[in-house]
Amino acid sequence: MKTVYSDLHGLQHAEAEYIRGKRVASFEMPRRVELVLERVRAVALGPVVGIGDYGLETVGKVHDAEFVTFLSTAWQAWSAENGEIDAFPNAWPPPRASRRATKRPGAELGRFCIDMSSPIMAGTWTAAKAAVDAAVTAVDIVAGGDHAAFALCRPPGHHAGRDYFGGYCFLNNAAAAAQAFRDRGYGKVAVLDIDYHHGNGTQDIFYDRADVLTVSIHADPQVEYPYYSGYAEETGEGAGADFNLNLPLPWGTEYTGYGAALATGLGRIAAHGTEALVVSLGVDTFGGDPISHFKLVSDDFTRIGQAIGGLSLPTVFVMEGGYAVEEIGVNAVNVLSGFKAVA
Ligand code: OKP
Ligand code: ZN
């Protein structure tokens, strides 16, 4: 299996985020994907290849134009006012407030940013764009005949919606991959999100579409980020009714409960008549993850990969979260090796 990687990810290196009132060192750091890359090489998963430049065509199909313009110019506007300091929102629009654009960068951030974990810096746009390009490159590798490919994306993407960013995510890499599959003639596509956190952005982007089924297995949003979505009753709307499946699980979940939810999700993906699969590969379900509360062990990730491989679908894996820095490489690559062993 080929791995798609660009060192441009290193341009996103947030100094800090805010967790429960505390300013702490960002858990989302460049070292994460460097360790995954080292593990890919250590187990000889396959060749490591660079990214193509796909412009903004696919991005423009999964994000609103105003949002893309904002994100690509946000640092320029912010740094002109505030200097070289990481950009966080200054305020958020309350319910029923005006949606009109303002003239102040900190207020504009509040219109598009959902949390205090995702600062914009000088290289954010370049890094986020490179991550989308990695995802689309992986789709082209699979469309070209490979059974599967791994987009080693960073920053992650699944919390980025049509017109918002947050949760360390700026552009939605997995959504771009799903859209790219559609644009290359795959009629029915599915996204399986196995990150510990609900893939709210991916759900948002495809919520009214039947051509891209979205399935997410994640911690109960009543107690876990992103809090305001991820509930089982969110099943899609309009043409997309019944094409979104959320499988929330309690804190403390071990593989017994996890594997049962995974089987349910995979069954739904098979019933969809899926022709191509995108996996949002987060490994923050690991028991040792510093910000999460599931209890998976490293061997469980091999089992997850085997179960996904059982679908025998053309598959693109897109890296999402996972913050237990020492184990993240082993756990992510275990999924890929498990998949490869059966697929
Ligand atoms: C990104 B991904 C924890 C604060 C949460 C944001 C978490 C984003 C996770 N109490 N901050 O889905 O791994
Ligand atoms: Zn996560």
CSV table of C-alpha atoms and ligand atoms in Angstrom, one decimal:
chain,number,residue,atom,x,y,z
A,1,MET,CA,0.0,0.0,0.0
A,2,LYS,CA,1.4,3.4,-1.0
A,3,THR,CA,1.6,6.2,1.6
A,4,VAL,CA,1.0,9.8,0.4
A,5,TYR,CA,3.0,12.3,2.5
A,6,SER,CA,4.1,16.0,2.3
A,7,ASP,CA,6.4,17.7,4.8
A,8,LEU,CA,4.4,20.9,4.3
A,9,HIS,CA,2.3,19.7,7.3
A,10,GLY,CA,5.1,21.0,9.5
A,11,LEU,CA,4.0,24.6,8.7
A,12,GLN,CA,1.1,24.0,11.2
A,13,HIS,CA,2.8,23.9,14.6
A,14,ALA,CA,0.4,25.5,17.1
A,15,GLU,CA,2.1,26.5,20.3
A,16,ALA,CA,-1.0,26.2,22.5
A,17,GLU,CA,-4.7,25.4,22.7
A,18,TYR,CA,-7.2,26.0,25.5
A,19,ILE,CA,-8.6,23.0,27.4
A,20,ARG,CA,-11.0,23.6,30.3
A,21,GLY,CA,-9.7,27.1,30.9
A,22,LYS,CA,-6.1,26.2,30.7
A,23,ARG,CA,-3.6,27.3,28.0
A,24,VAL,CA,-1.7,24.1,27.3
A,25,ALA,CA,0.8,22.8,24.7
A,26,SER,CA,-1.1,21.7,21.6
A,27,PHE,CA,-1.7,18.0,21.5
A,28,GLU,CA,-1.9,18.2,17.7
A,29,MET,CA,1.8,18.4,16.7
A,30,PRO,CA,4.1,17.7,13.7
A,31,ARG,CA,5.7,14.8,15.5
A,32,ARG,CA,2.5,12.8,15.2
A,33,VAL,CA,2.8,12.1,11.5
A,34,GLU,CA,6.5,11.8,11.6
A,35,LEU,CA,6.1,8.8,13.9
A,36,VAL,CA,3.5,7.3,11.6
A,37,LEU,CA,5.8,7.7,8.7
A,38,GLU,CA,8.7,6.1,10.6
A,39,ARG,CA,6.4,3.1,11.3
A,40,VAL,CA,5.3,2.9,7.7
A,41,ARG,CA,8.9,2.6,6.7
A,42,ALA,CA,9.8,0.2,9.5
A,43,VAL,CA,7.2,-2.4,8.5
A,44,ALA,CA,7.8,-1.8,4.8
A,45,LEU,CA,4.1,-1.1,4.2
A,46,GLY,CA,4.9,0.2,0.7
A,47,PRO,CA,6.4,3.2,-1.2
A,48,VAL,CA,6.1,6.7,0.2
A,49,VAL,CA,5.0,9.2,-2.6
A,50,GLY,CA,4.5,12.9,-2.7
A,51,ILE,CA,1.4,15.0,-3.3
A,52,GLY,CA,0.0,16.4,-6.5
A,53,ASP,CA,-1.4,19.9,-6.8
A,54,TYR,CA,-5.1,19.8,-7.4
A,55,GLY,CA,-5.9,23.5,-7.1
A,56,LEU,CA,-9.2,24.2,-5.4
A,57,GLU,CA,-11.7,22.3,-7.5
A,58,THR,CA,-12.5,19.5,-5.1
A,59,VAL,CA,-12.2,21.9,-2.1
A,60,GLY,CA,-14.8,24.1,-3.7
A,61,LYS,CA,-17.3,21.2,-3.9
A,62,VAL,CA,-17.1,20.4,-0.2
A,63,HIS,CA,-16.6,23.9,1.3
A,64,ASP,CA,-18.4,27.2,0.8
A,65,ALA,CA,-16.6,29.8,-1.4
A,66,GLU,CA,-16.8,32.5,1.3
A,67,PHE,CA,-15.2,30.1,3.8
A,68,VAL,CA,-12.4,29.1,1.5
A,69,THR,CA,-11.6,32.8,0.7
A,70,PHE,CA,-11.6,33.5,4.5
A,71,LEU,CA,-9.3,30.7,5.4
A,72,SER,CA,-6.8,31.4,2.6
A,73,THR,CA,-6.6,35.1,3.7
A,74,ALA,CA,-7.1,34.9,7.4
A,75,TRP,CA,-3.5,35.0,8.5
A,76,GLN,CA,-2.7,38.0,6.2
A,77,ALA,CA,-5.6,39.9,7.8
A,78,TRP,CA,-4.9,38.8,11.4
A,79,SER,CA,-1.1,39.4,11.3
A,80,ALA,CA,-1.6,42.8,9.7
A,81,GLU,CA,-3.6,43.8,12.8
A,82,ASN,CA,-1.9,41.7,15.5
A,83,GLY,CA,1.5,40.7,14.3
A,84,GLU,CA,3.0,37.2,14.4
A,85,ILE,CA,0.8,35.8,17.1
A,86,ASP,CA,-1.3,32.6,16.6
A,87,ALA,CA,-4.9,33.6,15.7
A,88,PHE,CA,-7.8,32.7,17.9
A,89,PRO,CA,-11.4,34.1,17.8
A,90,ASN,CA,-12.2,37.2,19.7
A,91,ALA,CA,-15.9,36.6,19.9
A,92,TRP,CA,-18.6,34.3,18.5
A,93,PRO,CA,-22.0,35.4,16.9
A,94,PRO,CA,-24.8,34.6,19.4
A,95,PRO,CA,-27.9,32.7,18.3
A,96,ARG,CA,-30.1,35.0,16.0
A,97,ALA,CA,-27.3,37.6,15.5
A,98,SER,CA,-26.3,39.1,12.2
A,99,ARG,CA,-24.4,36.9,9.7
A,100,ARG,CA,-22.8,39.9,8.0
A,101,ALA,CA,-19.1,40.1,7.5
A,102,THR,CA,-17.1,42.4,9.9
A,103,LYS,CA,-14.0,44.4,9.4
A,104,ARG,CA,-12.0,42.9,12.3
A,105,PRO,CA,-10.0,39.6,11.9
A,106,GLY,CA,-10.8,38.3,15.4
A,107,ALA,CA,-14.5,38.8,14.8
A,108,GLU,CA,-14.3,37.1,11.4
A,109,LEU,CA,-12.6,34.1,13.1
A,110,GLY,CA,-15.6,33.8,15.3
A,111,ARG,CA,-17.9,33.5,12.3
A,112,PHE,CA,-16.0,30.5,11.0
A,113,CYS,CA,-14.2,28.9,14.0
A,114,ILE,CA,-15.9,26.6,16.4
A,115,ASP,CA,-13.4,26.2,19.3
A,116,MET,CA,-10.2,27.3,21.0
A,117,SER,CA,-8.0,24.4,19.8
A,118,SER,CA,-7.3,25.5,16.3
A,119,PRO,CA,-5.1,28.6,15.9
A,120,ILE,CA,-4.3,29.9,12.5
A,121,MET,CA,-0.7,30.8,11.8
A,122,ALA,CA,1.4,31.8,8.8
A,123,GLY,CA,1.5,28.3,7.2
A,124,THR,CA,-1.9,27.0,8.1
A,125,TRP,CA,-3.4,27.5,4.7
A,126,THR,CA,-0.5,25.9,2.9
A,127,ALA,CA,-0.4,22.9,5.3
A,128,ALA,CA,-4.2,22.4,5.1
A,129,LYS,CA,-4.2,22.6,1.3
A,130,ALA,CA,-1.3,20.1,1.2
A,131,ALA,CA,-3.3,17.7,3.4
A,132,VAL,CA,-6.3,17.9,1.0
A,133,ASP,CA,-3.9,17.3,-1.9
A,134,ALA,CA,-2.6,14.2,-0.1
A,135,ALA,CA,-6.1,12.8,0.2
A,136,VAL,CA,-6.9,13.5,-3.5
A,137,THR,CA,-3.6,12.0,-4.6
A,138,ALA,CA,-4.5,8.8,-2.7
A,139,VAL,CA,-7.8,8.7,-4.5
A,140,ASP,CA,-6.0,9.0,-7.9
A,141,ILE,CA,-3.7,6.1,-6.8
A,142,VAL,CA,-6.7,3.9,-6.2
A,143,ALA,CA,-8.6,5.1,-9.2
A,144,GLY,CA,-5.5,4.2,-11.1
A,145,GLY,CA,-5.8,0.5,-10.0
A,146,ASP,CA,-4.3,0.1,-6.5
A,147,HIS,CA,-6.7,-1.6,-4.1
A,148,ALA,CA,-5.9,0.9,-1.3
A,149,ALA,CA,-3.8,3.9,-0.4
A,150,PHE,CA,-2.9,5.8,2.8
A,151,ALA,CA,-3.1,9.6,2.9
A,152,LEU,CA,-0.9,10.6,5.8
A,153,CYS,CA,-2.8,13.9,6.3
A,154,ARG,CA,-1.9,16.6,8.8
A,155,PRO,CA,-3.6,18.8,9.9
A,156,PRO,CA,-6.6,16.4,10.3
A,157,GLY,CA,-9.9,17.3,8.6
A,158,HIS,CA,-13.1,15.6,9.9
A,159,HIS,CA,-14.2,18.5,12.2
A,160,ALA,CA,-14.1,21.0,9.3
A,161,GLY,CA,-17.6,21.6,7.9
A,162,ARG,CA,-18.9,23.3,4.8
A,163,ASP,CA,-18.3,26.8,6.3
A,164,TYR,CA,-16.4,26.2,9.6
A,165,PHE,CA,-13.2,24.9,11.0
A,166,GLY,CA,-12.1,23.7,14.4
A,167,GLY,CA,-10.9,20.6,16.4
A,168,TYR,CA,-7.4,21.0,14.8
A,169,CYS,CA,-9.1,20.7,11.4
A,170,PHE,CA,-9.2,23.4,8.7
A,171,LEU,CA,-10.2,21.7,5.4
A,172,ASN,CA,-12.0,18.4,5.3
A,173,ASN,CA,-9.5,15.9,3.8
A,174,ALA,CA,-11.8,12.8,4.0
A,175,ALA,CA,-14.7,14.8,2.4
A,176,ALA,CA,-12.4,15.9,-0.4
A,177,ALA,CA,-11.4,12.2,-1.0
A,178,ALA,CA,-15.0,11.1,-1.1
A,179,GLN,CA,-15.9,13.9,-3.5
A,180,ALA,CA,-12.9,13.0,-5.7
A,181,PHE,CA,-14.1,9.4,-5.9
A,182,ARG,CA,-17.5,10.7,-7.1
A,183,ASP,CA,-15.8,12.9,-9.6
A,184,ARG,CA,-13.9,9.9,-11.0
A,185,GLY,CA,-17.0,7.9,-11.6
A,186,TYR,CA,-17.5,6.0,-8.4
A,187,GLY,CA,-21.3,6.2,-8.0
A,188,LYS,CA,-21.8,5.2,-4.4
A,189,VAL,CA,-19.1,6.3,-1.9
A,190,ALA,CA,-19.0,5.8,1.9
A,191,VAL,CA,-16.9,7.5,4.6
A,192,LEU,CA,-16.2,5.4,7.7
A,193,ASP,CA,-15.0,7.6,10.5
A,194,ILE,CA,-13.2,5.6,13.3
A,195,ASP,CA,-11.6,8.6,15.1
A,196,TYR,CA,-12.6,8.8,18.8
A,197,HIS,CA,-14.4,12.1,18.1
A,198,HIS,CA,-17.6,12.4,16.0
A,199,GLY,CA,-16.8,13.5,12.4
A,200,ASN,CA,-19.2,16.4,12.6
A,201,GLY,CA,-17.7,18.2,9.6
A,202,THR,CA,-17.9,15.3,7.3
A,203,GLN,CA,-21.5,14.6,8.4
A,204,ASP,CA,-22.3,18.3,7.8
A,205,ILE,CA,-20.9,18.3,4.3
A,206,PHE,CA,-22.8,15.2,3.1
A,207,TYR,CA,-25.9,15.5,5.3
A,208,ASP,CA,-28.3,16.1,2.4
A,209,ARG,CA,-26.7,13.7,-0.1
A,210,ALA,CA,-27.5,10.1,-0.8
A,211,ASP,CA,-24.4,9.5,-3.0
A,212,VAL,CA,-22.0,9.7,0.0
A,213,LEU,CA,-23.0,7.6,3.0
A,214,THR,CA,-21.4,8.8,6.3
A,215,VAL,CA,-20.8,6.5,9.2
A,216,SER,CA,-19.1,7.5,12.4
A,217,ILE,CA,-18.2,5.5,15.5
A,218,HIS,CA,-17.2,7.9,18.4
A,219,ALA,CA,-17.5,8.8,22.0
A,220,ASP,CA,-20.9,10.0,23.3
A,221,PRO,CA,-21.1,13.7,22.4
A,222,GLN,CA,-22.9,14.5,25.6
A,223,VAL,CA,-19.6,14.0,27.3
A,224,GLU,CA,-17.1,14.5,24.5
A,225,TYR,CA,-16.1,17.0,21.8
A,226,PRO,CA,-17.7,18.1,19.4
A,227,TYR,CA,-20.6,18.0,21.9
A,228,TYR,CA,-23.3,19.4,19.6
A,229,SER,CA,-23.5,16.6,17.0
A,230,GLY,CA,-22.9,12.9,16.8
A,231,TYR,CA,-26.2,11.7,18.2
A,232,ALA,CA,-27.9,8.5,16.9
A,233,GLU,CA,-31.0,10.5,15.9
A,234,GLU,CA,-29.0,12.4,13.3
A,235,THR,CA,-29.7,10.3,10.2
A,236,GLY,CA,-29.5,12.8,7.3
A,237,GLU,CA,-32.1,15.1,5.6
A,238,GLY,CA,-33.7,15.6,2.3
A,239,ALA,CA,-32.2,13.4,-0.4
A,240,GLY,CA,-29.6,12.4,2.3
A,241,ALA,CA,-32.3,11.0,4.7
A,242,ASP,CA,-31.0,7.7,6.1
A,243,PHE,CA,-27.5,8.2,4.6
A,244,ASN,CA,-25.9,9.2,7.9
A,245,LEU,CA,-25.2,6.7,10.7
A,246,ASN,CA,-23.9,7.7,14.1
A,247,LEU,CA,-22.8,5.0,16.5
A,248,PRO,CA,-21.9,6.8,19.8
A,249,LEU,CA,-20.3,4.7,22.5
A,250,PRO,CA,-19.7,5.4,26.2
A,251,TRP,CA,-16.4,6.3,27.9
A,252,GLY,CA,-14.4,3.2,28.8
A,253,THR,CA,-15.4,1.3,25.6
A,254,GLU,CA,-13.2,-1.8,25.0
A,255,TYR,CA,-13.0,-3.8,21.8
A,256,THR,CA,-16.0,-5.9,22.7
A,257,GLY,CA,-18.3,-2.9,22.4
A,258,TYR,CA,-16.2,-1.3,19.7
A,259,GLY,CA,-16.1,-4.3,17.4
A,260,ALA,CA,-19.9,-4.7,17.6
A,261,ALA,CA,-20.4,-1.1,16.5
A,262,LEU,CA,-17.8,-1.5,13.8
A,263,ALA,CA,-19.7,-4.6,12.5
A,264,THR,CA,-23.0,-2.5,12.4
A,265,GLY,CA,-21.2,0.3,10.5
A,266,LEU,CA,-19.6,-2.1,8.0
A,267,GLY,CA,-23.0,-3.8,7.4
A,268,ARG,CA,-24.6,-0.4,6.6
A,269,ILE,CA,-21.7,0.4,4.2
A,270,ALA,CA,-22.1,-3.0,2.4
A,271,ALA,CA,-25.9,-2.4,2.2
A,272,HIS,CA,-25.3,1.0,0.5
A,273,GLY,CA,-23.8,-0.8,-2.5
A,274,THR,CA,-20.6,1.2,-1.8
A,275,GLU,CA,-18.1,1.3,-4.7
A,276,ALA,CA,-15.3,3.2,-2.9
A,277,LEU,CA,-14.6,3.7,0.8
A,278,VAL,CA,-12.8,6.5,2.6
A,279,VAL,CA,-11.7,5.7,6.2
A,280,SER,CA,-11.2,8.6,8.5
A,281,LEU,CA,-8.4,6.9,10.4
A,282,GLY,CA,-8.1,8.3,13.9
A,283,VAL,CA,-6.3,6.2,16.5
A,284,ASP,CA,-7.3,8.3,19.6
A,285,THR,CA,-9.5,5.3,20.6
A,286,PHE,CA,-6.3,3.9,22.1
A,287,GLY,CA,-6.4,3.4,25.9
A,288,GLY,CA,-3.2,5.5,26.3
A,289,ASP,CA,-4.5,8.5,24.4
A,290,PRO,CA,-4.1,11.7,26.5
A,291,ILE,CA,-7.4,13.4,25.5
A,292,SER,CA,-9.7,10.4,25.1
A,293,HIS,CA,-11.5,7.7,27.1
A,294,PHE,CA,-11.8,4.5,25.1
A,295,LYS,CA,-9.7,1.5,26.0
A,296,LEU,CA,-8.5,-0.1,22.8
A,297,VAL,CA,-5.1,-1.8,22.8
A,298,SER,CA,-2.6,-1.9,19.9
A,299,ASP,CA,-3.7,-5.4,18.7
A,300,ASP,CA,-7.3,-4.1,18.4
A,301,PHE,CA,-6.2,-1.8,15.6
A,302,THR,CA,-5.1,-4.8,13.6
A,303,ARG,CA,-8.6,-6.3,14.1
A,304,ILE,CA,-10.2,-3.1,12.9
A,305,GLY,CA,-8.1,-3.2,9.8
A,306,GLN,CA,-9.0,-6.8,9.2
A,307,ALA,CA,-12.7,-6.1,9.6
A,308,ILE,CA,-12.6,-3.1,7.1
A,309,GLY,CA,-10.6,-5.2,4.7
A,310,GLY,CA,-13.3,-7.8,4.7
A,311,LEU,CA,-15.5,-5.4,2.7
A,312,SER,CA,-13.0,-5.9,-0.2
A,313,LEU,CA,-13.6,-2.3,-1.4
A,314,PRO,CA,-11.2,0.2,-3.1
A,315,THR,CA,-10.2,2.1,0.0
A,316,VAL,CA,-8.4,5.4,0.8
A,317,PHE,CA,-7.3,5.8,4.5
A,318,VAL,CA,-7.1,9.4,5.6
A,319,MET,CA,-5.2,10.2,8.8
A,320,GLU,CA,-7.2,12.0,11.5
A,321,GLY,CA,-6.5,12.1,15.2
A,322,GLY,CA,-4.4,10.1,17.8
A,323,TYR,CA,-2.2,11.9,20.4
A,324,ALA,CA,-0.4,9.2,22.3
A,325,VAL,CA,2.7,10.2,20.4
A,326,GLU,CA,4.9,7.1,21.1
A,327,GLU,CA,2.2,4.6,20.1
A,328,ILE,CA,0.5,6.5,17.3
A,329,GLY,CA,2.7,5.0,14.5
A,330,VAL,CA,2.2,1.4,15.6
A,331,ASN,CA,-1.6,1.8,16.1
A,332,ALA,CA,-2.2,3.6,12.7
A,333,VAL,CA,0.0,1.2,10.8
A,334,ASN,CA,-1.6,-1.8,12.5
A,335,VAL,CA,-5.0,-0.8,10.9
A,336,LEU,CA,-3.3,-0.7,7.5
A,337,SER,CA,-1.4,-4.0,8.0
A,338,GLY,CA,-4.6,-5.7,9.2
A,339,PHE,CA,-6.4,-4.4,6.1
A,340,LYS,CA,-3.6,-5.5,3.8
A,341,ALA,CA,-3.6,-9.0,5.3
A,342,VAL,CA,-7.2,-9.8,4.3
A,343,ALA,CA,-8.0,-7.4,1.4
B,1,OKP,C1,-9.5,16.3,16.9
B,1,OKP,B1,-9.7,14.9,16.3
B,1,OKP,C2,-10.7,18.1,25.1
B,1,OKP,C3,-10.8,19.4,24.2
B,1,OKP,C4,-11.0,19.0,22.8
B,1,OKP,C5,-10.4,19.5,20.5
B,1,OKP,C6,-10.3,18.0,20.2
B,1,OKP,C7,-10.2,17.8,18.7
B,1,OKP,C8,-9.9,16.4,18.3
B,1,OKP,N1,-11.4,18.2,26.3
B,1,OKP,N2,-10.3,19.8,21.9
B,1,OKP,O1,-11.0,14.4,16.2
B,1,OKP,O2,-8.8,13.9,16.9
B,2,ZN,ZN,-10.2,12.6,17.4
